[in-house]
XYZ file of C-alpha atoms in Angstrom:
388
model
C 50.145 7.178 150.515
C 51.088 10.687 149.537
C 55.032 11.543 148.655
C 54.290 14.625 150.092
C 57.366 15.357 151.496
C 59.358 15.194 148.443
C 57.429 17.751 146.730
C 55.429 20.664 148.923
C 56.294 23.944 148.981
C 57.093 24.091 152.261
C 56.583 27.799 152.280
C 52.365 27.115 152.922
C 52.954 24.526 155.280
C 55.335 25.820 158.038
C 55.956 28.982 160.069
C 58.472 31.113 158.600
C 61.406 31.081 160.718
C 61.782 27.195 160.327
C 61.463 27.856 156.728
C 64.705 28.596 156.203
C 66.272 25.503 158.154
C 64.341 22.843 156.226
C 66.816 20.963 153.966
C 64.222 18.561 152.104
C 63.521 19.174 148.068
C 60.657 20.414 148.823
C 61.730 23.039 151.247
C 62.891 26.380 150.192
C 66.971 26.472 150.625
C 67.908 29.753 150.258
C 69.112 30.642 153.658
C 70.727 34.531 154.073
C 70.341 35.416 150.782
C 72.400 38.656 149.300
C 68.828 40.494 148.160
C 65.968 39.770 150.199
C 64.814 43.504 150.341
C 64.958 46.065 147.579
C 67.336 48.523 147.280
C 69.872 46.372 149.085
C 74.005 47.855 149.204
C 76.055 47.021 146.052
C 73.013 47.270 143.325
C 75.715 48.996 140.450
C 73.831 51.340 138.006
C 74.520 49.167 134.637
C 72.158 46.464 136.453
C 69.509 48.928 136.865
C 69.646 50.328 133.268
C 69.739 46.821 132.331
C 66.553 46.100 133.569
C 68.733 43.996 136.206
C 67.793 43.413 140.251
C 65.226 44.108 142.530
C 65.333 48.170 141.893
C 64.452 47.891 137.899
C 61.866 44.673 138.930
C 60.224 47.619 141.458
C 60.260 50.273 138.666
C 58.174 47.877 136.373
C 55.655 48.196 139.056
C 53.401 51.151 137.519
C 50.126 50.074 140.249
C 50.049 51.438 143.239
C 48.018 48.348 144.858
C 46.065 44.822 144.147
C 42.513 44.690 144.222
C 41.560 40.923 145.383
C 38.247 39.008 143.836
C 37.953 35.376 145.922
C 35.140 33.020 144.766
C 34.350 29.275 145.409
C 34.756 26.891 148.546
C 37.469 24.088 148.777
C 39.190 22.749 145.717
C 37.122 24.810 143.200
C 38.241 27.989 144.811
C 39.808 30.769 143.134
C 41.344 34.364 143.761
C 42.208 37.038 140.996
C 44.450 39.643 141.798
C 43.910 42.824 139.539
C 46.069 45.762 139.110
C 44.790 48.811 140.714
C 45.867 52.472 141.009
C 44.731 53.272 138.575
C 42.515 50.037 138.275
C 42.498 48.399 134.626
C 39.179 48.078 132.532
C 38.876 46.524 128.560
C 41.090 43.515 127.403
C 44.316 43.349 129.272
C 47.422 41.135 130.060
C 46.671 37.766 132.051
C 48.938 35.148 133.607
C 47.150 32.552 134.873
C 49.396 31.065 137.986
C 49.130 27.522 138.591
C 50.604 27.107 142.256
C 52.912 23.605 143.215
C 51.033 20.742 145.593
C 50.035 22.015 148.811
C 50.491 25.707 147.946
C 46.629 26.386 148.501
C 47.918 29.755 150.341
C 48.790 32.285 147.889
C 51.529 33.741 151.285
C 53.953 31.287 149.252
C 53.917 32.847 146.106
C 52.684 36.253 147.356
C 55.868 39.018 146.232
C 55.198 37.744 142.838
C 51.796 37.770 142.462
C 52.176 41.090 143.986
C 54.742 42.292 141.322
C 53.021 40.395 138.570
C 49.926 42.111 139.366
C 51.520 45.887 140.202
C 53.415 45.631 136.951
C 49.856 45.412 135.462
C 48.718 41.965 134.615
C 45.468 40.228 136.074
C 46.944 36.876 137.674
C 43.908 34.064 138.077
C 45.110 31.829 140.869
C 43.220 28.623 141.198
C 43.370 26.441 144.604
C 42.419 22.987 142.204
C 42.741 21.242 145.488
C 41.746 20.660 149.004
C 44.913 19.179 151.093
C 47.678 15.944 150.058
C 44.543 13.810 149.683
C 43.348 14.982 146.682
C 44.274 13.010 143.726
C 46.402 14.564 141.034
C 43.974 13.084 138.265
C 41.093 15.723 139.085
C 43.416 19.056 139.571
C 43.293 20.049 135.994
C 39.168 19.621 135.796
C 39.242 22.017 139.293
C 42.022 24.536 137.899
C 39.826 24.892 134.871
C 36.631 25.661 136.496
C 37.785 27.701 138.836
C 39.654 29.575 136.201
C 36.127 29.904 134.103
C 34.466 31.114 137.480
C 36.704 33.783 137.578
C 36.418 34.680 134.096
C 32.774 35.037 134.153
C 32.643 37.285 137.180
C 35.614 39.977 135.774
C 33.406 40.211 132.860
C 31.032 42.288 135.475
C 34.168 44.671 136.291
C 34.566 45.054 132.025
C 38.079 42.967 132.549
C 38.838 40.298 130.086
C 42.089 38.667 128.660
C 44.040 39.912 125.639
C 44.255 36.976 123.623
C 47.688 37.923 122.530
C 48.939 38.739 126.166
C 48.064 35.812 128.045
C 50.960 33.649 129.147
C 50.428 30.072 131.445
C 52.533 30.005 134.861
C 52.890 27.091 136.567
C 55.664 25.438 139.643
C 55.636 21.879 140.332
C 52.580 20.522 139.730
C 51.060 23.781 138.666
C 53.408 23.389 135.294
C 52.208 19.834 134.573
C 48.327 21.300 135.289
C 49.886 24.365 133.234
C 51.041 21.977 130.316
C 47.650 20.082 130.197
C 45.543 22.519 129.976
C 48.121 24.492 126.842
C 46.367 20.879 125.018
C 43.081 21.231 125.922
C 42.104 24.923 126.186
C 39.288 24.975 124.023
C 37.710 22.294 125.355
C 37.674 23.540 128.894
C 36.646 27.065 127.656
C 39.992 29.031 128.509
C 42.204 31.241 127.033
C 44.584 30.026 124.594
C 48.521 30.566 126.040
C 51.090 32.437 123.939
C 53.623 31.246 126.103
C 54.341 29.542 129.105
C 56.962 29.574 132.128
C 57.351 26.080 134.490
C 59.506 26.712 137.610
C 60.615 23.495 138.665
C 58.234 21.284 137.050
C 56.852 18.180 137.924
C 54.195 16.091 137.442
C 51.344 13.273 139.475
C 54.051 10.921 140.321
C 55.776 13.160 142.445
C 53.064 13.179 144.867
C 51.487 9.976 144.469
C 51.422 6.210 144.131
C 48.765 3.865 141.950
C 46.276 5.370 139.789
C 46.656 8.722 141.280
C 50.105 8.926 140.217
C 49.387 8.538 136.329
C 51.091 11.556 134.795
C 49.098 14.273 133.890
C 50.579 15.638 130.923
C 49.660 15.959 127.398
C 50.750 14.145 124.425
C 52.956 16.701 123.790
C 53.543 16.544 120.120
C 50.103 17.912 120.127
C 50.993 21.350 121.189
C 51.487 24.150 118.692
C 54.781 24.169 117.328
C 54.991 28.137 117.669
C 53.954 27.731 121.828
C 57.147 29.347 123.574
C 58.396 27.611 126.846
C 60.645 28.552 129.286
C 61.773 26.389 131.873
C 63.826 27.501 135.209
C 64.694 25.137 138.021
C 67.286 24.758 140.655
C 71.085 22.721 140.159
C 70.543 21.784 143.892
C 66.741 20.599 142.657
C 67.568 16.531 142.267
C 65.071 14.727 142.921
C 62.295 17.086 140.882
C 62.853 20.127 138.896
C 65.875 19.522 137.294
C 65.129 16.099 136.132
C 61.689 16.800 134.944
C 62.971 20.122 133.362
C 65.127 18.597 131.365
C 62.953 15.751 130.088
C 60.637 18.230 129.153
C 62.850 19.801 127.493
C 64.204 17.108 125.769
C 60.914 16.097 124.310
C 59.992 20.034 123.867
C 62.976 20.172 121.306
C 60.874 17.452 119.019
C 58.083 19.692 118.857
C 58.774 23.660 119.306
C 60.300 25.666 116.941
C 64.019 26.297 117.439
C 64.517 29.469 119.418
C 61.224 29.018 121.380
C 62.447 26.721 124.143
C 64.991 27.572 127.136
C 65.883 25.198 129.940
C 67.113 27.427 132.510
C 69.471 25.616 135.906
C 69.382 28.131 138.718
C 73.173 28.120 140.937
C 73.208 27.582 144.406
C 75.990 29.776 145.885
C 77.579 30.810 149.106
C 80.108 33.949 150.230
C 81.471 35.630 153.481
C 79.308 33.312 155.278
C 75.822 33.734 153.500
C 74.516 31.076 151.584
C 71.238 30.844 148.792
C 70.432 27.083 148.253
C 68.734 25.918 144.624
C 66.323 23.334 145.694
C 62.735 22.404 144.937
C 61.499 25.789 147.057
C 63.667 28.116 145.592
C 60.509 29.548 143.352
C 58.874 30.757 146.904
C 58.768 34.268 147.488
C 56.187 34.262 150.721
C 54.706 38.298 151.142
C 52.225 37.809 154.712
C 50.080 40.469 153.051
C 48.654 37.306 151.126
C 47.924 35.416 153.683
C 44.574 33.352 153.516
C 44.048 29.638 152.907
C 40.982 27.666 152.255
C 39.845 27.718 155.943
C 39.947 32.011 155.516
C 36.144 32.911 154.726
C 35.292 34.739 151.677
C 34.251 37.662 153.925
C 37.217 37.836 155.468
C 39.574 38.074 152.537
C 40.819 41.347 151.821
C 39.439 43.081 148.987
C 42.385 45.547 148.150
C 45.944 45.087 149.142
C 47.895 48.635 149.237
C 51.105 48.539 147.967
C 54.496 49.343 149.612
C 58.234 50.337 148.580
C 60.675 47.060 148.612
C 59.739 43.558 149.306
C 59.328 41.770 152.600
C 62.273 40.279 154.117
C 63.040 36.791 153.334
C 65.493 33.961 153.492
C 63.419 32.785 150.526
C 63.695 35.849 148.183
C 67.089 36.339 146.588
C 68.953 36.937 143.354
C 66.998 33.474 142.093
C 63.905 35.120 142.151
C 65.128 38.894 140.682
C 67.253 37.896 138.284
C 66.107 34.491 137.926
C 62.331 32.984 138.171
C 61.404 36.840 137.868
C 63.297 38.213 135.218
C 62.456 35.052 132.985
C 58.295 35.469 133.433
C 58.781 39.034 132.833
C 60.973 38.605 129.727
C 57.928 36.256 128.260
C 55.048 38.540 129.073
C 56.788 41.416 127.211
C 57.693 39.037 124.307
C 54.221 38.553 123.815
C 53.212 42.515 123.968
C 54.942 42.959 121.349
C 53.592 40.805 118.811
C 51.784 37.151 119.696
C 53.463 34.095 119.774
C 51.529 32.926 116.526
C 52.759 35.484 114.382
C 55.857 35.626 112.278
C 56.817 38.933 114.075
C 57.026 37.095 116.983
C 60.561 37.374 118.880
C 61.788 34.830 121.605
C 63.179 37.002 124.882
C 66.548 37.878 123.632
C 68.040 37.251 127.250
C 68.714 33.758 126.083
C 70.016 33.163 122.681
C 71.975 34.567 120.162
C 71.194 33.960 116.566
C 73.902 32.679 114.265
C 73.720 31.522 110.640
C 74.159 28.085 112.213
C 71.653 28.558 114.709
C 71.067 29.945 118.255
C 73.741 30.026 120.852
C 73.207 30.289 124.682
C 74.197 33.698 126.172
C 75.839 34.588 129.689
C 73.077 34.903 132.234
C 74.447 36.735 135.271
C 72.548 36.335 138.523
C 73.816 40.089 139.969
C 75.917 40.310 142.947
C 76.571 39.967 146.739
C 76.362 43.103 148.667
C 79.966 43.769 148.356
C 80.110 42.927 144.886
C 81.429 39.870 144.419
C 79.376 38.091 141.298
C 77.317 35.707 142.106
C 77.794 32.766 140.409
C 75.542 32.386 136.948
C 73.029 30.632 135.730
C 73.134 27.995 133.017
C 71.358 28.091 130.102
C 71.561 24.113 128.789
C 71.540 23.469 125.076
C 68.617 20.885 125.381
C 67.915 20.743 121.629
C 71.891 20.756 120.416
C 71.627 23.936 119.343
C 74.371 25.235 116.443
Protein backbone atom coordinates (compact mmCIF):
# COMPACT_ATOMS: atom_id res chain seq x y z
CA UNK A 1 0.00 0.00 0.00
CA UNK A 2 1.22 3.37 -1.15
CA UNK A 3 2.32 6.18 1.67
CA UNK A 4 1.03 8.45 -0.64
CA UNK A 5 -0.20 10.84 1.54
CA UNK A 6 2.92 11.58 3.27
CA UNK A 7 4.69 12.53 0.25
CA UNK A 8 2.58 14.02 -3.01
CA UNK A 9 2.75 17.23 -4.09
CA UNK A 10 -0.48 18.03 -3.49
CA UNK A 11 -0.31 20.84 -5.95
CA UNK A 12 -1.17 18.00 -9.10
CA UNK A 13 -3.65 16.34 -7.17
CA UNK A 14 -6.22 18.92 -5.88
CA UNK A 15 -8.04 22.04 -7.09
CA UNK A 16 -6.34 25.09 -6.17
CA UNK A 17 -8.33 26.82 -3.69
CA UNK A 18 -8.14 23.76 -1.24
CA UNK A 19 -4.53 23.88 -1.89
CA UNK A 20 -3.82 26.24 0.41
CA UNK A 21 -5.87 24.66 3.43
CA UNK A 22 -4.19 21.24 3.27
CA UNK A 23 -1.93 20.87 6.36
CA UNK A 24 -0.32 17.32 5.50
CA UNK A 25 3.71 17.15 4.56
CA UNK A 26 2.90 16.67 1.49
CA UNK A 27 0.68 19.62 0.96
CA UNK A 28 1.97 22.96 0.08
CA UNK A 29 1.72 25.31 3.44
CA UNK A 30 2.31 28.53 2.42
CA UNK A 31 -0.97 30.17 2.95
CA UNK A 32 -1.10 34.33 2.16
CA UNK A 33 2.22 34.62 1.34
CA UNK A 34 3.97 38.34 1.27
CA UNK A 35 5.06 37.84 -2.73
CA UNK A 36 2.86 35.81 -4.71
CA UNK A 37 2.87 38.30 -7.73
CA UNK A 38 5.78 40.31 -9.03
CA UNK A 39 6.32 43.64 -8.40
CA UNK A 40 4.51 43.37 -5.09
CA UNK A 41 4.66 46.88 -2.45
CA UNK A 42 7.84 47.09 -0.30
CA UNK A 43 10.44 45.43 -2.99
CA UNK A 44 13.53 48.15 -1.70
CA UNK A 45 16.02 48.89 -4.58
CA UNK A 46 19.28 47.22 -2.82
CA UNK A 47 17.22 43.80 -3.30
CA UNK A 48 16.83 44.43 -6.86
CA UNK A 49 20.50 45.41 -7.54
CA UNK A 50 21.24 42.48 -5.54
CA UNK A 51 19.83 40.22 -7.80
CA UNK A 52 17.17 39.85 -4.80
CA UNK A 53 13.06 39.13 -5.25
CA UNK A 54 10.72 38.47 -7.76
CA UNK A 55 11.59 41.87 -9.91
CA UNK A 56 15.52 40.87 -10.51
CA UNK A 57 14.19 36.84 -10.90
CA UNK A 58 11.77 38.58 -13.87
CA UNK A 59 14.70 40.61 -15.32
CA UNK A 60 16.76 37.30 -15.76
CA UNK A 61 13.99 36.38 -18.02
CA UNK A 62 15.60 37.50 -21.54
CA UNK A 63 12.67 35.00 -23.66
CA UNK A 64 9.76 36.31 -24.46
CA UNK A 65 7.88 32.73 -24.45
CA UNK A 66 8.31 28.68 -24.15
CA UNK A 67 8.07 26.62 -27.04
CA UNK A 68 6.65 23.04 -25.76
CA UNK A 69 7.94 19.52 -27.48
CA UNK A 70 5.64 16.48 -25.72
CA UNK A 71 6.54 12.90 -26.78
CA UNK A 72 5.65 9.39 -25.37
CA UNK A 73 2.41 7.85 -23.70
CA UNK A 74 2.14 7.02 -19.90
CA UNK A 75 5.19 6.63 -17.74
CA UNK A 76 7.72 7.03 -20.61
CA UNK A 77 6.35 10.41 -21.42
CA UNK A 78 8.25 13.46 -21.65
CA UNK A 79 7.89 17.34 -22.34
CA UNK A 80 10.84 19.85 -23.10
CA UNK A 81 10.28 23.31 -22.66
CA UNK A 82 12.69 25.50 -24.87
CA UNK A 83 13.38 29.10 -24.69
CA UNK A 84 11.90 31.05 -27.42
CA UNK A 85 11.86 34.72 -28.54
CA UNK A 86 14.28 34.59 -29.94
CA UNK A 87 14.30 30.65 -30.01
CA UNK A 88 17.85 29.02 -29.14
CA UNK A 89 19.77 26.78 -31.75
CA UNK A 90 23.63 25.04 -31.17
CA UNK A 91 24.71 23.66 -27.67
CA UNK A 92 22.98 25.43 -24.88
CA UNK A 93 22.21 25.34 -21.06
CA UNK A 94 20.00 22.26 -19.83
CA UNK A 95 18.40 21.44 -16.48
CA UNK A 96 16.91 18.38 -16.54
CA UNK A 97 13.82 18.60 -13.83
CA UNK A 98 13.00 15.54 -12.10
CA UNK A 99 9.39 16.27 -10.62
CA UNK A 100 8.33 14.68 -6.76
CA UNK A 101 5.72 11.44 -6.75
CA UNK A 102 2.54 12.18 -8.26
CA UNK A 103 3.63 15.45 -9.92
CA UNK A 104 2.94 13.93 -13.51
CA UNK A 105 1.35 17.58 -14.28
CA UNK A 106 3.98 19.99 -14.95
CA UNK A 107 0.80 22.95 -13.45
CA UNK A 108 2.79 22.09 -10.09
CA UNK A 109 6.02 23.14 -10.99
CA UNK A 110 4.91 25.39 -13.89
CA UNK A 111 6.33 29.36 -12.76
CA UNK A 112 9.61 27.69 -12.63
CA UNK A 113 9.84 25.82 -15.49
CA UNK A 114 8.52 28.90 -16.99
CA UNK A 115 11.36 31.12 -15.52
CA UNK A 116 13.92 28.40 -15.93
CA UNK A 117 13.09 28.19 -19.46
CA UNK A 118 12.54 32.27 -20.20
CA UNK A 119 15.85 32.86 -18.49
CA UNK A 120 17.17 30.63 -21.35
CA UNK A 121 17.77 27.07 -20.41
CA UNK A 122 16.07 23.94 -22.16
CA UNK A 123 14.35 22.07 -19.08
CA UNK A 124 13.66 18.10 -20.06
CA UNK A 125 10.80 17.09 -17.82
CA UNK A 126 10.20 13.41 -17.63
CA UNK A 127 6.69 11.91 -16.28
CA UNK A 128 8.85 8.34 -15.19
CA UNK A 129 5.49 7.30 -13.95
CA UNK A 130 1.90 6.52 -14.44
CA UNK A 131 -0.13 7.17 -10.97
CA UNK A 132 0.84 5.92 -6.88
CA UNK A 133 0.96 2.40 -8.33
CA UNK A 134 3.97 2.50 -9.99
CA UNK A 135 6.84 1.16 -8.15
CA UNK A 136 9.71 3.42 -7.24
CA UNK A 137 12.28 0.66 -8.47
CA UNK A 138 11.49 1.34 -12.32
CA UNK A 139 11.29 5.43 -12.21
CA UNK A 140 14.91 5.93 -12.88
CA UNK A 141 14.91 3.30 -16.09
CA UNK A 142 11.56 5.59 -17.33
CA UNK A 143 13.21 9.11 -16.40
CA UNK A 144 16.15 7.99 -18.45
CA UNK A 145 14.44 6.99 -21.53
CA UNK A 146 12.27 9.49 -21.67
CA UNK A 147 15.09 11.89 -21.16
CA UNK A 148 17.04 10.08 -24.30
CA UNK A 149 13.67 10.42 -26.33
CA UNK A 150 13.82 13.88 -25.93
CA UNK A 151 17.33 14.22 -26.68
CA UNK A 152 17.14 12.52 -29.92
CA UNK A 153 14.24 14.54 -31.25
CA UNK A 154 15.92 18.31 -30.26
CA UNK A 155 18.75 17.09 -32.24
CA UNK A 156 16.15 17.70 -35.35
CA UNK A 157 15.61 21.47 -34.04
CA UNK A 158 19.91 21.70 -33.94
CA UNK A 159 19.42 21.92 -29.86
CA UNK A 160 21.76 19.94 -27.77
CA UNK A 161 23.23 20.26 -24.17
CA UNK A 162 26.40 22.15 -23.24
CA UNK A 163 28.25 19.68 -21.45
CA UNK A 164 29.55 22.27 -19.11
CA UNK A 165 26.02 23.90 -18.50
CA UNK A 166 23.94 21.11 -17.61
CA UNK A 167 22.85 20.98 -13.99
CA UNK A 168 20.33 17.87 -12.46
CA UNK A 169 17.01 19.21 -10.65
CA UNK A 170 15.16 17.10 -8.74
CA UNK A 171 12.12 17.46 -5.49
CA UNK A 172 11.23 14.53 -3.56
CA UNK A 173 11.62 11.68 -5.36
CA UNK A 174 12.80 13.49 -8.43
CA UNK A 175 16.24 14.21 -6.27
CA UNK A 176 16.71 10.54 -5.33
CA UNK A 177 15.91 9.68 -9.37
CA UNK A 178 18.20 12.94 -9.76
CA UNK A 179 21.03 11.38 -7.50
CA UNK A 180 20.89 7.93 -9.29
CA UNK A 181 21.15 8.79 -12.39
CA UNK A 182 24.50 11.63 -11.34
CA UNK A 183 26.04 7.52 -10.83
CA UNK A 184 25.02 6.08 -13.76
CA UNK A 185 24.92 8.64 -16.61
CA UNK A 186 26.96 6.98 -19.00
CA UNK A 187 25.41 3.98 -18.84
CA UNK A 188 21.95 5.25 -19.53
CA UNK A 189 23.34 7.54 -22.34
CA UNK A 190 22.74 11.07 -20.62
CA UNK A 191 24.44 14.02 -20.00
CA UNK A 192 26.91 14.14 -17.35
CA UNK A 193 25.67 16.85 -14.35
CA UNK A 194 27.98 19.67 -13.25
CA UNK A 195 25.87 20.22 -10.47
CA UNK A 196 22.81 19.41 -8.91
CA UNK A 197 19.91 21.09 -6.72
CA UNK A 198 17.37 18.56 -4.47
CA UNK A 199 14.39 20.49 -3.00
CA UNK A 200 13.20 18.49 -0.29
CA UNK A 201 14.58 15.23 -1.08
CA UNK A 202 13.48 11.95 -0.52
CA UNK A 203 13.72 8.71 -1.59
CA UNK A 204 11.41 4.95 -2.41
CA UNK A 205 10.55 4.53 1.15
CA UNK A 206 8.64 7.50 1.37
CA UNK A 207 6.10 6.20 -0.89
CA UNK A 208 6.25 2.64 -0.45
CA UNK A 209 6.37 -0.56 1.56
CA UNK A 210 8.29 -4.13 0.62
CA UNK A 211 10.43 -4.39 -2.30
CA UNK A 212 9.15 -1.29 -3.81
CA UNK A 213 10.37 0.70 -1.05
CA UNK A 214 14.19 -0.30 -1.46
CA UNK A 215 15.97 3.04 -1.70
CA UNK A 216 16.94 4.15 -4.87
CA UNK A 217 20.04 5.89 -4.40
CA UNK A 218 23.53 5.40 -5.36
CA UNK A 219 26.44 4.27 -3.47
CA UNK A 220 27.32 7.57 -3.04
CA UNK A 221 31.00 7.50 -2.48
CA UNK A 222 30.92 6.75 -6.11
CA UNK A 223 30.09 10.18 -7.25
CA UNK A 224 32.76 12.60 -8.39
CA UNK A 225 34.27 14.33 -5.65
CA UNK A 226 34.16 17.77 -7.66
CA UNK A 227 29.95 17.16 -8.28
CA UNK A 228 28.43 20.39 -6.49
CA UNK A 229 25.13 19.86 -4.48
CA UNK A 230 22.85 22.05 -3.10
CA UNK A 231 20.19 21.05 -0.96
CA UNK A 232 17.02 23.34 0.16
CA UNK A 233 14.12 22.05 2.20
CA UNK A 234 11.58 23.34 4.59
CA UNK A 235 12.13 23.69 8.88
CA UNK A 236 8.33 22.88 8.97
CA UNK A 237 9.33 19.72 6.44
CA UNK A 238 9.52 16.76 9.36
CA UNK A 239 8.66 13.93 8.27
CA UNK A 240 10.70 14.23 4.65
CA UNK A 241 12.88 16.93 3.43
CA UNK A 242 14.58 17.97 6.28
CA UNK A 243 15.51 14.62 7.53
CA UNK A 244 16.58 13.23 4.26
CA UNK A 245 18.40 16.59 3.50
CA UNK A 246 20.40 16.36 6.13
CA UNK A 247 21.42 12.71 5.87
CA UNK A 248 22.39 13.44 2.57
CA UNK A 249 24.24 15.84 3.54
CA UNK A 250 25.86 14.21 6.14
CA UNK A 251 27.12 11.46 3.95
CA UNK A 252 27.74 14.21 1.01
CA UNK A 253 30.43 15.78 3.41
CA UNK A 254 32.47 12.19 3.14
CA UNK A 255 32.63 12.52 -0.43
CA UNK A 256 32.44 16.24 -2.03
CA UNK A 257 34.98 18.57 -1.87
CA UNK A 258 34.68 21.18 0.89
CA UNK A 259 32.91 24.23 -0.43
CA UNK A 260 30.78 22.19 -2.92
CA UNK A 261 27.95 21.15 -0.62
CA UNK A 262 25.13 23.46 1.05
CA UNK A 263 22.23 22.17 3.12
CA UNK A 264 19.85 24.89 2.94
CA UNK A 265 16.46 24.92 5.92
CA UNK A 266 13.80 27.16 4.48
CA UNK A 267 11.75 29.39 7.66
CA UNK A 268 8.26 29.21 8.01
CA UNK A 269 7.03 32.67 9.13
CA UNK A 270 3.95 34.63 9.91
CA UNK A 271 3.11 38.71 10.30
CA UNK A 272 0.03 41.09 10.53
CA UNK A 273 -1.99 38.11 10.01
CA UNK A 274 -0.35 36.42 6.85
CA UNK A 275 1.36 33.35 7.22
CA UNK A 276 3.98 31.16 4.59
CA UNK A 277 4.27 27.55 5.98
CA UNK A 278 7.75 25.39 5.19
CA UNK A 279 6.43 21.99 4.60
CA UNK A 280 6.98 19.19 2.11
CA UNK A 281 5.00 21.49 -0.77
CA UNK A 282 6.69 24.51 -0.25
CA UNK A 283 8.87 23.81 -3.69
CA UNK A 284 5.32 24.17 -5.70
CA UNK A 285 4.93 27.08 -7.71
CA UNK A 286 1.59 25.90 -9.85
CA UNK A 287 1.34 28.48 -13.30
CA UNK A 288 -2.36 26.96 -15.09
CA UNK A 289 -0.65 27.88 -18.35
CA UNK A 290 1.03 24.33 -17.81
CA UNK A 291 -1.66 22.54 -17.37
CA UNK A 292 -1.75 18.97 -19.03
CA UNK A 293 -1.38 15.54 -17.43
CA UNK A 294 -0.98 12.17 -18.91
CA UNK A 295 -4.70 11.86 -19.87
CA UNK A 296 -4.03 15.46 -22.15
CA UNK A 297 -3.36 14.07 -25.82
CA UNK A 298 -0.25 14.90 -27.56
CA UNK A 299 -2.37 16.93 -30.02
CA UNK A 300 -3.77 18.81 -27.63
CA UNK A 301 -0.73 20.09 -25.81
CA UNK A 302 0.22 23.45 -26.57
CA UNK A 303 3.09 23.94 -28.70
CA UNK A 304 4.19 27.55 -27.60
CA UNK A 305 3.33 29.19 -24.37
CA UNK A 306 3.52 33.22 -24.69
CA UNK A 307 4.93 34.81 -21.96
CA UNK A 308 3.48 37.45 -19.56
CA UNK A 309 4.73 40.26 -16.99
CA UNK A 310 4.62 38.87 -13.15
CA UNK A 311 3.69 35.49 -12.00
CA UNK A 312 0.28 34.01 -11.34
CA UNK A 313 -1.19 34.49 -8.06
CA UNK A 314 -0.57 31.95 -5.50
CA UNK A 315 -0.78 30.94 -1.90
CA UNK A 316 2.02 28.61 -3.00
CA UNK A 317 4.54 31.15 -4.47
CA UNK A 318 6.31 33.31 -1.91
CA UNK A 319 9.65 34.60 -0.70
CA UNK A 320 10.63 30.55 -0.43
CA UNK A 321 10.53 30.23 -3.92
CA UNK A 322 12.26 33.94 -4.98
CA UNK A 323 14.69 34.10 -2.67
CA UNK A 324 14.80 30.61 -1.76
CA UNK A 325 14.31 27.30 -4.08
CA UNK A 326 14.79 29.99 -6.98
CA UNK A 327 17.59 31.98 -6.17
CA UNK A 328 19.60 28.72 -5.14
CA UNK A 329 19.00 26.82 -8.85
CA UNK A 330 19.82 30.02 -10.40
CA UNK A 331 22.99 30.64 -8.35
CA UNK A 332 24.19 26.91 -9.61
CA UNK A 333 23.38 27.29 -13.27
CA UNK A 334 25.47 30.51 -13.41
CA UNK A 335 28.28 28.81 -11.36
CA UNK A 336 28.59 26.47 -14.00
CA UNK A 337 28.61 29.23 -17.02
CA UNK A 338 31.33 30.36 -15.83
CA UNK A 339 33.68 27.65 -15.79
CA UNK A 340 32.51 23.67 -15.28
CA UNK A 341 32.33 22.05 -12.20
CA UNK A 342 35.42 19.79 -13.19
CA UNK A 343 37.76 22.44 -13.58
CA UNK A 344 40.00 24.11 -11.09
CA UNK A 345 38.44 27.52 -12.09
CA UNK A 346 35.44 26.31 -10.89
CA UNK A 347 33.72 28.61 -8.08
CA UNK A 348 30.91 27.36 -5.64
CA UNK A 349 27.83 30.17 -5.66
CA UNK A 350 29.27 32.65 -3.33
CA UNK A 351 25.69 33.21 -1.72
CA UNK A 352 26.69 30.58 0.76
CA UNK A 353 30.11 30.56 2.15
CA UNK A 354 32.78 32.62 3.00
CA UNK A 355 36.30 31.43 2.66
CA UNK A 356 38.64 31.69 5.62
CA UNK A 357 42.19 30.36 6.08
CA UNK A 358 40.44 27.85 8.35
CA UNK A 359 37.87 27.05 6.01
CA UNK A 360 34.38 28.14 4.77
CA UNK A 361 31.92 29.86 6.98
CA UNK A 362 28.09 30.06 6.41
CA UNK A 363 26.84 33.55 5.37
CA UNK A 364 23.45 35.44 6.27
CA UNK A 365 20.81 34.37 3.80
CA UNK A 366 17.94 36.86 3.96
CA UNK A 367 14.60 35.72 2.61
CA UNK A 368 13.42 39.65 1.61
CA UNK A 369 10.56 41.20 3.26
CA UNK A 370 6.78 41.54 4.02
CA UNK A 371 5.03 44.18 2.13
CA UNK A 372 5.53 46.69 4.77
CA UNK A 373 8.95 45.81 5.33
CA UNK A 374 9.30 43.96 8.11
CA UNK A 375 12.23 41.13 7.36
CA UNK A 376 11.20 38.07 6.96
CA UNK A 377 12.74 35.76 8.96
CA UNK A 378 16.07 33.96 7.27
CA UNK A 379 17.08 31.03 6.13
CA UNK A 380 19.64 28.70 7.65
CA UNK A 381 22.48 27.60 6.10
CA UNK A 382 23.57 24.30 8.45
CA UNK A 383 27.24 23.49 8.77
CA UNK A 384 26.66 19.75 7.75
CA UNK A 385 30.36 18.98 7.22
CA UNK A 386 31.74 21.09 10.53
CA UNK A 387 32.98 23.51 8.55
CA UNK A 388 36.07 25.89 10.11
Amino acid sequence: MRLAAAFVLALGMVPLQSQVRESGPGAPTSVSGPSSVVGRPGLVVDEQAQGLGPVALEARQTHGGVDVVAMGEGMRRVYVFLPAEPAVVGKVPFVFFRHGWQGMNPRAYGALIDHLAREGNVVVFPVYQENDATSPQIVVANAAAGERAALEALKALSVEPDAQRVVYFGYSMGAAISLKLASTYVKEGLPRPQAMVFAAPGDAYHVAKGEDAKSIWPVLSELPATLPVAIVTGEQDTEIGLPTGRKLAAALCKVTRPGRLVLLVLPADEHAGKKVGAGHGSPGAPDSRYDFDLKTPLSEIPKHIAGRVGFEASASLNNLDFYGYWRVLDAVIDSVATAPSTSAKYVFPPIFFEEHARGFMPKPFPMGTWPDGTPFRQALIENSCNLR
